[in-house]
XYZ file of C-alpha atoms in Angstrom:
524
model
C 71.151 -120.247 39.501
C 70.009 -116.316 40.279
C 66.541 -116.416 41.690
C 65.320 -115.166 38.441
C 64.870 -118.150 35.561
C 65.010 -115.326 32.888
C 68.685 -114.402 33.450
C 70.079 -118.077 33.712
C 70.148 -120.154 30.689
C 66.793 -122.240 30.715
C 65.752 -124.894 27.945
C 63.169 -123.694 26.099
C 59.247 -126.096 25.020
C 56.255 -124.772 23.142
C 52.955 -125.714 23.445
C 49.903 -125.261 21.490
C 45.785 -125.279 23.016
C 42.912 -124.879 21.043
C 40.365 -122.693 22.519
C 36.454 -122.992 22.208
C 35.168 -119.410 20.631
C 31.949 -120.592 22.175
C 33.074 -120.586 25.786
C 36.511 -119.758 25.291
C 37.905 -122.555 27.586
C 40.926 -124.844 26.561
C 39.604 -127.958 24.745
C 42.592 -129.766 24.184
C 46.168 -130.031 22.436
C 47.259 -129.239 19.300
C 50.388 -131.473 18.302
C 50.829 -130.258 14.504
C 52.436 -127.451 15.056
C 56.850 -127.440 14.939
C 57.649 -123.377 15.586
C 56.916 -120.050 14.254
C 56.763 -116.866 15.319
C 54.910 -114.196 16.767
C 54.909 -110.244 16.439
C 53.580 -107.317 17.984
C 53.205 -103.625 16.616
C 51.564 -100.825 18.502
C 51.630 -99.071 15.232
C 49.094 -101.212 13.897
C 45.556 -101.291 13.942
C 44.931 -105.328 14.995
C 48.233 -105.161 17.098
C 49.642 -108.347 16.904
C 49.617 -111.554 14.772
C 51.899 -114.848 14.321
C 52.733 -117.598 11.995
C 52.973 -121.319 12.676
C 54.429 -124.324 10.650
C 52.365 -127.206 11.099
C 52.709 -130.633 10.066
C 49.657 -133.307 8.772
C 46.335 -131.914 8.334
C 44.741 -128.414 10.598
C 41.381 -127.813 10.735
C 40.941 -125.151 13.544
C 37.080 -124.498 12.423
C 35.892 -121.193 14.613
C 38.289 -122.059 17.500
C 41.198 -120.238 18.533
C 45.304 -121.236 18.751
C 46.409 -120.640 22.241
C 50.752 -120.501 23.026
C 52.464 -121.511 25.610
C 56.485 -121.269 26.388
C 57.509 -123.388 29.416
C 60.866 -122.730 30.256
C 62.948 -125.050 32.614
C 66.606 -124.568 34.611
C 68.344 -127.670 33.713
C 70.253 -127.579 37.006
C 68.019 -126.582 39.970
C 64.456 -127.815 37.498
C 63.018 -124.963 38.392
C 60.174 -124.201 35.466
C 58.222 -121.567 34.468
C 55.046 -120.979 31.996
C 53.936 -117.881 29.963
C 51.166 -118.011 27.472
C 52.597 -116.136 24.640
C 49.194 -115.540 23.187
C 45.563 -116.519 21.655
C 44.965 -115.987 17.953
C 42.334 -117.076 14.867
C 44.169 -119.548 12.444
C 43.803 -119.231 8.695
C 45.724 -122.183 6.370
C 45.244 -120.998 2.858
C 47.093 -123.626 1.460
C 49.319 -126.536 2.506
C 52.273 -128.469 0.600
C 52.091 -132.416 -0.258
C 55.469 -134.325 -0.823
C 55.570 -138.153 -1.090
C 52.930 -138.980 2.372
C 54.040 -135.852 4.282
C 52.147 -132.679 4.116
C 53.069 -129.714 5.695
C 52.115 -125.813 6.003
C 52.011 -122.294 7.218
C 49.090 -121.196 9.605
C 48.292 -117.736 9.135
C 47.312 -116.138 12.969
C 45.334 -113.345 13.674
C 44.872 -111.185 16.648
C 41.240 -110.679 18.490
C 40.930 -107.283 17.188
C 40.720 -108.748 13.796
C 36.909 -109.422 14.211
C 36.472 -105.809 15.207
C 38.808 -104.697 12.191
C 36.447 -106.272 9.471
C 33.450 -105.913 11.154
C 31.414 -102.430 10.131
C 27.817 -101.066 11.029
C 24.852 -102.022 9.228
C 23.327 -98.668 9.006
C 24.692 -95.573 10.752
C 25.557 -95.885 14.439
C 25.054 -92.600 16.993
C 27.398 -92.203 19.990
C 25.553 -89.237 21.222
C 26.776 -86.275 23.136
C 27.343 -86.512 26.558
C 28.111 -89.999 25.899
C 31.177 -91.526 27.624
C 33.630 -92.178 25.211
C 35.561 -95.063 26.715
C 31.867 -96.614 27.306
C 30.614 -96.156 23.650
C 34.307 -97.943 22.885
C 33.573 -100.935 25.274
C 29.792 -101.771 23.576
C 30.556 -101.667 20.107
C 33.953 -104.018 20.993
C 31.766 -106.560 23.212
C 29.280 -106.483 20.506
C 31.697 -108.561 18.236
C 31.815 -111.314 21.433
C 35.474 -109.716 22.619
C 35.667 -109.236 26.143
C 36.763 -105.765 27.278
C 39.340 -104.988 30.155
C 38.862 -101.223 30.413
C 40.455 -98.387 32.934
C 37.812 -96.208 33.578
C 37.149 -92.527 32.490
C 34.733 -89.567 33.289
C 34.989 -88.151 29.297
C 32.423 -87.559 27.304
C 31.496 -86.458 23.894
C 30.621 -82.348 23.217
C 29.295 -83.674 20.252
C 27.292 -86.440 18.864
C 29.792 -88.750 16.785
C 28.161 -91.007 14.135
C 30.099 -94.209 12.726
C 29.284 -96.486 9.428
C 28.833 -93.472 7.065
C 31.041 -92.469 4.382
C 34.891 -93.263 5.581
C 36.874 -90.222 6.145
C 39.491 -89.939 8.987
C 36.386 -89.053 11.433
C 34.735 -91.445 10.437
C 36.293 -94.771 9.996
C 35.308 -97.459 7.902
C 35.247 -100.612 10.180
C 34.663 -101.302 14.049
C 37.851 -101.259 15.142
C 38.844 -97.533 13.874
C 35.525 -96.454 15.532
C 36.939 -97.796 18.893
C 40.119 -96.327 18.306
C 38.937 -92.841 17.600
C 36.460 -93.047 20.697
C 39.602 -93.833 22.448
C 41.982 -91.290 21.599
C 39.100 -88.662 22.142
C 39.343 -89.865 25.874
C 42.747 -89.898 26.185
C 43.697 -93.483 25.927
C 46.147 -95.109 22.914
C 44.891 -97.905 21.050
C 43.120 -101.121 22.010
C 45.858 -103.881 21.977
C 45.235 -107.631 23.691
C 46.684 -109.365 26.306
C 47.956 -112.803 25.840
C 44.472 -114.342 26.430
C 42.695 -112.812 24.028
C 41.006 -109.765 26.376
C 40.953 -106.661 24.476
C 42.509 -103.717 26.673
C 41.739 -100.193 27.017
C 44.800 -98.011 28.690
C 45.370 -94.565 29.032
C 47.572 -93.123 27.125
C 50.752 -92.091 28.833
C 53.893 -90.145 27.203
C 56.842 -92.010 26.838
C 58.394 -90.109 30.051
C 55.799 -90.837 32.139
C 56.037 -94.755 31.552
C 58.129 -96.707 34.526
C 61.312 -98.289 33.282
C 59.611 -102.291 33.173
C 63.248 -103.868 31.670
C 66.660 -103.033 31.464
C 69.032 -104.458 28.384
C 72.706 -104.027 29.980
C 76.304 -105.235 29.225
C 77.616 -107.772 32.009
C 77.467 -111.173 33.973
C 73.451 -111.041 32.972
C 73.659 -110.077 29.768
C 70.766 -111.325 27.135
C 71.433 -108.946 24.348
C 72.264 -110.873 20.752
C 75.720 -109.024 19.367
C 73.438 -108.203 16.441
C 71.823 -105.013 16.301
C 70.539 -101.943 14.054
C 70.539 -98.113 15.438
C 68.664 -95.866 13.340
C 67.958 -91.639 13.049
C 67.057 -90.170 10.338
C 66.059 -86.423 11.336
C 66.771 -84.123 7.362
C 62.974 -83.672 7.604
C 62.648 -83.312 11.189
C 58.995 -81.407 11.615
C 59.578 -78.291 13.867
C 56.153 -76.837 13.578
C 52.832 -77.929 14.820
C 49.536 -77.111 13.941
C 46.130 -79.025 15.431
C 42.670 -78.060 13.968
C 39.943 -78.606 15.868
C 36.429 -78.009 13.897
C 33.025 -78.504 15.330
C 29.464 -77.285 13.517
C 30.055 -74.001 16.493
C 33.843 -73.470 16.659
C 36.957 -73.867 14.983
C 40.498 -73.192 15.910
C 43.854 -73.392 15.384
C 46.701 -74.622 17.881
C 50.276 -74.216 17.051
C 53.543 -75.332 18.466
C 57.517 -74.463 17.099
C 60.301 -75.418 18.368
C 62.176 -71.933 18.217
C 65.088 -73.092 20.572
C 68.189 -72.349 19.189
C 69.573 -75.075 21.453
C 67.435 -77.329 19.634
C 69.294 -78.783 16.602
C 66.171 -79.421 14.351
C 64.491 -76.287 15.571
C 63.586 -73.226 13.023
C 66.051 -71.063 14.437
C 68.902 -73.740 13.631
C 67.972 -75.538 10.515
C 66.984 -72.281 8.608
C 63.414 -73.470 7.712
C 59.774 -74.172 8.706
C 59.317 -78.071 8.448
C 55.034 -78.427 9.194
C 52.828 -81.068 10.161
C 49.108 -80.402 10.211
C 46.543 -82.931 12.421
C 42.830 -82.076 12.048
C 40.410 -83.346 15.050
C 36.650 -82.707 14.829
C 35.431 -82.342 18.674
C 37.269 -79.781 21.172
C 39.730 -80.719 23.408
C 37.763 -78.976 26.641
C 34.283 -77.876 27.055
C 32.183 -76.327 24.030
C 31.380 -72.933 24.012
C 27.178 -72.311 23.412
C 28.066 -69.038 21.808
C 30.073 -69.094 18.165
C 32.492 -67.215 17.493
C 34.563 -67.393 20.706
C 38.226 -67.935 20.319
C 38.490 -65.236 16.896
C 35.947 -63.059 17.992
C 34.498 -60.635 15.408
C 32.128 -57.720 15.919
C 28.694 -58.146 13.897
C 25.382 -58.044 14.240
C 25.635 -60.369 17.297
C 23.618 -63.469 16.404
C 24.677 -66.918 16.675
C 24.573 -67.484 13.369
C 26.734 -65.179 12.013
C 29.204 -66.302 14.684
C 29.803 -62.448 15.840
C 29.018 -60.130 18.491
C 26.980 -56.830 18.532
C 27.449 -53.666 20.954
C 25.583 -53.903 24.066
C 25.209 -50.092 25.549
C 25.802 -46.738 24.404
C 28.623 -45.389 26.347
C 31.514 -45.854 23.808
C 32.235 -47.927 20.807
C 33.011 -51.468 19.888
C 35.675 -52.790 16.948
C 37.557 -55.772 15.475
C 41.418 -55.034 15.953
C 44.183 -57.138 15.965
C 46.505 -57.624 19.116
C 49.969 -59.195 19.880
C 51.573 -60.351 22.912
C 48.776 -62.454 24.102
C 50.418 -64.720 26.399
C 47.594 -67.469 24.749
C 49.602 -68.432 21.791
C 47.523 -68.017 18.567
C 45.722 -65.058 19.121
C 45.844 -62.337 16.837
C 42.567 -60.596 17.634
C 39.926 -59.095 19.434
C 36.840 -56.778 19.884
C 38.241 -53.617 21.411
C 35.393 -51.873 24.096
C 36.661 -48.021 24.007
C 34.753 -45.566 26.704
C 33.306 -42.809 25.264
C 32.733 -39.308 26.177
C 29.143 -40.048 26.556
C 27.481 -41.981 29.926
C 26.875 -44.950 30.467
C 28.475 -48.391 29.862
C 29.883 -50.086 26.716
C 30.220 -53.808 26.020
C 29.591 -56.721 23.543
C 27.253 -59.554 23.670
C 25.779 -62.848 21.260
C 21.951 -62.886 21.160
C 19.480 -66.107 20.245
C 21.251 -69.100 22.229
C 18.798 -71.684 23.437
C 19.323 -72.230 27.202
C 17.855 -75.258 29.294
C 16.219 -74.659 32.359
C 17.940 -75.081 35.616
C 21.508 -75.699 33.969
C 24.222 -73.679 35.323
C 26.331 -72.050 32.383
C 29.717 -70.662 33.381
C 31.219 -67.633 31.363
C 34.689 -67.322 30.455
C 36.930 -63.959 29.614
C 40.184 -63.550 28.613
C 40.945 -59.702 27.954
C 43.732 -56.689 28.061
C 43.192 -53.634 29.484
C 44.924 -50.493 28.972
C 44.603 -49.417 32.277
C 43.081 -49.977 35.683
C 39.207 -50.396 35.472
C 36.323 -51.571 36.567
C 34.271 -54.374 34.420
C 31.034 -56.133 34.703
C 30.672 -60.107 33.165
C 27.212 -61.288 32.781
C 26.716 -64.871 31.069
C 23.144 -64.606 30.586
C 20.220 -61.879 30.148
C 16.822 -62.052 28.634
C 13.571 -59.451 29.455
C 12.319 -61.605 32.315
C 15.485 -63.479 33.520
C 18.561 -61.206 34.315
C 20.802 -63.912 35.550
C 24.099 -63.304 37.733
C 26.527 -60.269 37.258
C 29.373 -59.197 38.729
C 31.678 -56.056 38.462
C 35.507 -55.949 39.383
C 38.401 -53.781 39.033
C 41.372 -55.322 36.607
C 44.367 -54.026 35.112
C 46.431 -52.646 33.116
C 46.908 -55.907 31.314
C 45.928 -59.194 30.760
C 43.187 -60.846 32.681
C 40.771 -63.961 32.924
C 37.538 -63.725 34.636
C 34.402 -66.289 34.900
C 30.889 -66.304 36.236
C 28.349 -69.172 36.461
C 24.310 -68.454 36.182
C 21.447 -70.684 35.895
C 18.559 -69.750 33.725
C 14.978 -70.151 35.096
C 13.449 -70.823 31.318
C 14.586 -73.593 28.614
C 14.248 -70.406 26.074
C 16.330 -67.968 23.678
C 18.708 -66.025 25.824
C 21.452 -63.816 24.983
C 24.821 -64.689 26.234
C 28.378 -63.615 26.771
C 27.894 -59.857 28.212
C 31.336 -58.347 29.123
C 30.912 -54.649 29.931
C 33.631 -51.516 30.617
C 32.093 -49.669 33.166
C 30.504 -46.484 32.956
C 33.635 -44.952 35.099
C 35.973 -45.923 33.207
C 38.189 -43.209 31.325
C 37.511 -41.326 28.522
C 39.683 -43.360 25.784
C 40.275 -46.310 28.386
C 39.657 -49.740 26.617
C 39.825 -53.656 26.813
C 40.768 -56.201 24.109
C 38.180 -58.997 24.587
C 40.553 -62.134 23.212
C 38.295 -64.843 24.153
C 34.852 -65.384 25.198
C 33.485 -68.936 26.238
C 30.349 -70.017 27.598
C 29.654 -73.556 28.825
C 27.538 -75.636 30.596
C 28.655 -76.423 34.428
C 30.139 -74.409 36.787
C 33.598 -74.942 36.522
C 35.743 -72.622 33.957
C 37.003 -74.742 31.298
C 40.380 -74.012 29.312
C 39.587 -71.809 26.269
C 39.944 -74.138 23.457
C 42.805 -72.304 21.800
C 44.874 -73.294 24.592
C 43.786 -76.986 24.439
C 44.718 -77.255 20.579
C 48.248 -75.178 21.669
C 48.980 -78.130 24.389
C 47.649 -80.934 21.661
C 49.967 -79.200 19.245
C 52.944 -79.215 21.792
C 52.252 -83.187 23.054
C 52.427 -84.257 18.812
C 55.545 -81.619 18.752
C 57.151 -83.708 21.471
C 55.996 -87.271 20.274
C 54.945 -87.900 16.987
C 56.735 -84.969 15.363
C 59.904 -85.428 17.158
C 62.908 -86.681 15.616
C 63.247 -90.551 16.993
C 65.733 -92.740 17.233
C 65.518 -96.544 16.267
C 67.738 -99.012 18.171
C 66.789 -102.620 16.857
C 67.910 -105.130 19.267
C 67.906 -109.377 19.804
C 67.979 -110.570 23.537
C 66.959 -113.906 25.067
C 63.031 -113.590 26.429
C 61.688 -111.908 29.001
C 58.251 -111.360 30.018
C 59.282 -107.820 32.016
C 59.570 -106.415 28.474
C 56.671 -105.785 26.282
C 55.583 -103.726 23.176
C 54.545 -100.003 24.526
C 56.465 -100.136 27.740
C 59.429 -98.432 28.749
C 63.247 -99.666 29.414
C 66.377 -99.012 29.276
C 69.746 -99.900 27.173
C 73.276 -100.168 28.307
C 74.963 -101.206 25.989
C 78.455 -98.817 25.752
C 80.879 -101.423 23.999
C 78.624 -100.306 20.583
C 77.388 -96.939 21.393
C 74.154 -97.334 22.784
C 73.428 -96.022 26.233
C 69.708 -94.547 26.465
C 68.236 -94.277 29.613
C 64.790 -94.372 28.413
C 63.302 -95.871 24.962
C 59.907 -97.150 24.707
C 59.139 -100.821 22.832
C 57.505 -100.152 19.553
C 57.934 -103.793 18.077
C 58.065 -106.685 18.967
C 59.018 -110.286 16.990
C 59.126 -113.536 19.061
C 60.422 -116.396 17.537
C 59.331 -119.906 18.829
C 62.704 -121.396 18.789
C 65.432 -121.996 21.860
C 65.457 -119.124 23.969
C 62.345 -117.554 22.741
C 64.515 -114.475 20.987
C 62.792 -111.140 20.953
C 63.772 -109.222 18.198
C 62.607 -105.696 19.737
C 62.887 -102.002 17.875
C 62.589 -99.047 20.375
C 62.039 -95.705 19.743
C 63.052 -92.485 21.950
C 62.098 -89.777 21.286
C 64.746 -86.864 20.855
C 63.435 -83.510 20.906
C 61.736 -82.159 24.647
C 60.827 -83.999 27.695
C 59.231 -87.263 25.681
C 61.910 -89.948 25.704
């Protein structure tokens, strides 16, 4: 036989454990049960669930249903086990006939307890908090036990859970985990066959390794039954991502605009949009309002606008094109005047904490070659850093970092044309950002353009649905990657990623699997 049991015909056993909750060790056997099946979504919130016929009476109590397949090489007796997976049992009803009784047990995946579980009273993740953390205590507060990669994000905001349901604010444990987990990056918590919830980064379907291959030939397991499925009239070709906190809100956009592209705008002749609203920035927040759209004003924080700053020239809204940061549309224009002097724009009454670096951020055009001074912070008695350069014509970004020496009001977000500069010469201030740290975040418009562009590629994107049956195999699993060679019925894709999964517990454990790929971009 080939070295690996999984391409050689193997006879095929079941068994069935019952597992303490308690302690979560194997008790014993469970003999009632005569097949069933098992499936797996990643679409789904709980992930996975299975039914089992039974036979007699089943009275599972608090205990879990653990599955084993044992397969076996009738010629060389070579064997193999895989525990298929651990599951609460329901059995709503059962069906009497003469002396033999009989039913269907109803299984449930561990992340059922955390789906209709829900706070008491309202529960604070605060900010600064690490989201993958906050995920991980609420889960093994329900008694699951958390396998977790591990990640350095953390909250801008404070998030609060078991309020009100809206789509930021879930209304059970599980969709509180989830959120806390997409915030950081990671797709949703799934199990492994034990029972151990998981938390995995999220990767994009071209980034996932190739775990299985389904091909034509001496090893083929494929079923000759199978579906292939695109349906692409309504294909989305425009993106947009809003991202609202209580300081900031802003728009990212993506189109496809290729005329390459067959469900792009340029060939279909229309603008098919999808709209996805977050509520905490994808990068660092901004202590100053107003940032990404900024307006002149009377400069406070609450009005979300900035005020002049100097009295050599004059300061205005205007609106700009050809920002090479997709979305913008405007900016405060700083023209030099005839008079001396400087000329710039600022945000007053921003509460600073002592001895915490804050790190400015500029993104501006200039119409020509001058010199410009960036100052993050200023009060009476604390003048912070400052720093003038020469830039231009064009666009430019530019960052400083100062520490305050008082936990007071300060104002914040200087950006100065020099008192050289031309008569007439100005700069477009597109963006203005100041965080906490020393390292110069992306602005968050261009955050919300890449989050528009990944759901553009992904879950926007026209996909394609091959539904296939093949013999089991552990290598393949729902979320990974593999490929399909299958030419004698026109499907060859070199990449397709495992959205479903259906096992049923019969000979040769069949896996009815539906992939999906992905058809527009680099996600496949």
């Amino acid at each position: 036989m080939s070295d690996d049991i999984w391409l050689a015909s193997f006879r095929t056993s079941y068994r069935y454990a019952r597992v303490s909750r308690s302690t979560g060790l194997e008790t014993g056997a469970i003999e009632c049960f005569t097949g069933g099946s098992i499936s797996r979504n990643q679409d789904t919130d709980t992930y996975e669930s299975a039914s089992l016929d039974y036979v007699g009476r089943l009275d599972m109590g608090n205990d879990f249903v653990r599955i084993y397949l044992d397969a076996e090489d009738p010629i060389s007796g070579a064997s193999r086990t895989v525990c298929l997976g651990t599951f609460e049992c329901s059995t709503p009803s059962r069906t009497v006939s003469g002396e033999v009784a009989t039913g269907i047990a109803t299984l449930y995946g561990r992340l059922h307890d955390l789906a209709k579980d829900d706070f008491d009273e309202p529960y604070t993740v605060p900010a600064g908090a690490n989201a993958v953390s906050a995920a991980k205590a609420i889960a093994e507060g329900c008694g699951l036990e958390v396998v977790a990669e591990p990640s350095d994000y953390t909250l801008s905001t404070a998030w609060v859970f078991g309020i009100a349901a809206t789509a930021d604010t879930p209304d059970n444990k599980l969709g509180a985990v989830n959120r806390l987990l997409s915030a950081a990056g990671f797709r949703s918590a799934s199990t492994d066959a034990y029972g151990r919830v998981l938390f995995r980064r999220y990767l994009e379907p071209a980034a996932r390794p190739i775990d299985h291959t389904f091909s034509e030939g001496e090893d083929c397991r494929v079923l000759p039954d199978l579906t292939d499925e695109q349906d692409d009239f309504d294909a989305v070709n425009v993106v947009h991502v809003d991202f609202a906190t209580q300081g900031e809100s802003v728009r990212g956009t993506a189109s496809d605009d290729s005329p390459q592209s067959e469900w792009s705008t340029v060939s279909t002749g229309r603008r098919i949009v999808k709209r996805y609203q977050y509520s905490d920035l994808p990068s660092g927040e901004s202590v100053i309002a107003g940032g990404s759209y900024p307006l002149a004003g009377d400069g406070t924080h609450d009005s979300a606008t900035f005020r002049c700053s100097g009295g050599g020239g004059t300061i205005e809204t205007v609106g700009v094109s050809g920002c090479p940061i997709g979305g913008i549309s405007q900016a405060i224009r700083i023209t030099k005047g005839s008079g001396s002097g400087e000329i710039g724009i600022a945000q007053d009454k921003i509460f600073l904490k002592k001895g915490q670096p804050y790190t400015e951020s500029v993104y501006l055009y200039a119409s020509q070659r001058v010199q410009v001074r960036v100052q993050p912070i200023w009060r009476e008695d604390d003048g912070g850093e400052t720093a003038t350069v020469a830039i231009g014509p064009g666009w430019t970004r530019l960052s400083l970092t100062a520490t305050p020496a008082k936990s007071e009001e300060y104002s914040a977000g200087y950006i100065y044309l020099a008192a050289s500069a031309p008569t007439g010469s100005y700069i477009d201030v597109a963006q203005v950002k100041v965080e906490e740290g020393v390292v110069a975040t992306q602005f968050a418009v261009e955050a919300a353009n890449e989050k528009a562009a990944s759901l553009l590629a992904t879950e926007c994107s026209v996909i394609r649905r091959p539904i296939i049956t093949a013999i089991f195999n552990p290598s393949a699993d729902v979320y990974s990657a593999c490929a399909i060679r299958l030419p004698s019925v026109g499907i060859e894709l070199a990449r397709a990623c495992i959205r479903k999964m259906d096992l049923e517990l019969s000979m040769g454990c069949p896996m009815r699997i539906e992939l999906r790929m992905y058809m527009r971009g680099d996600a496949s």
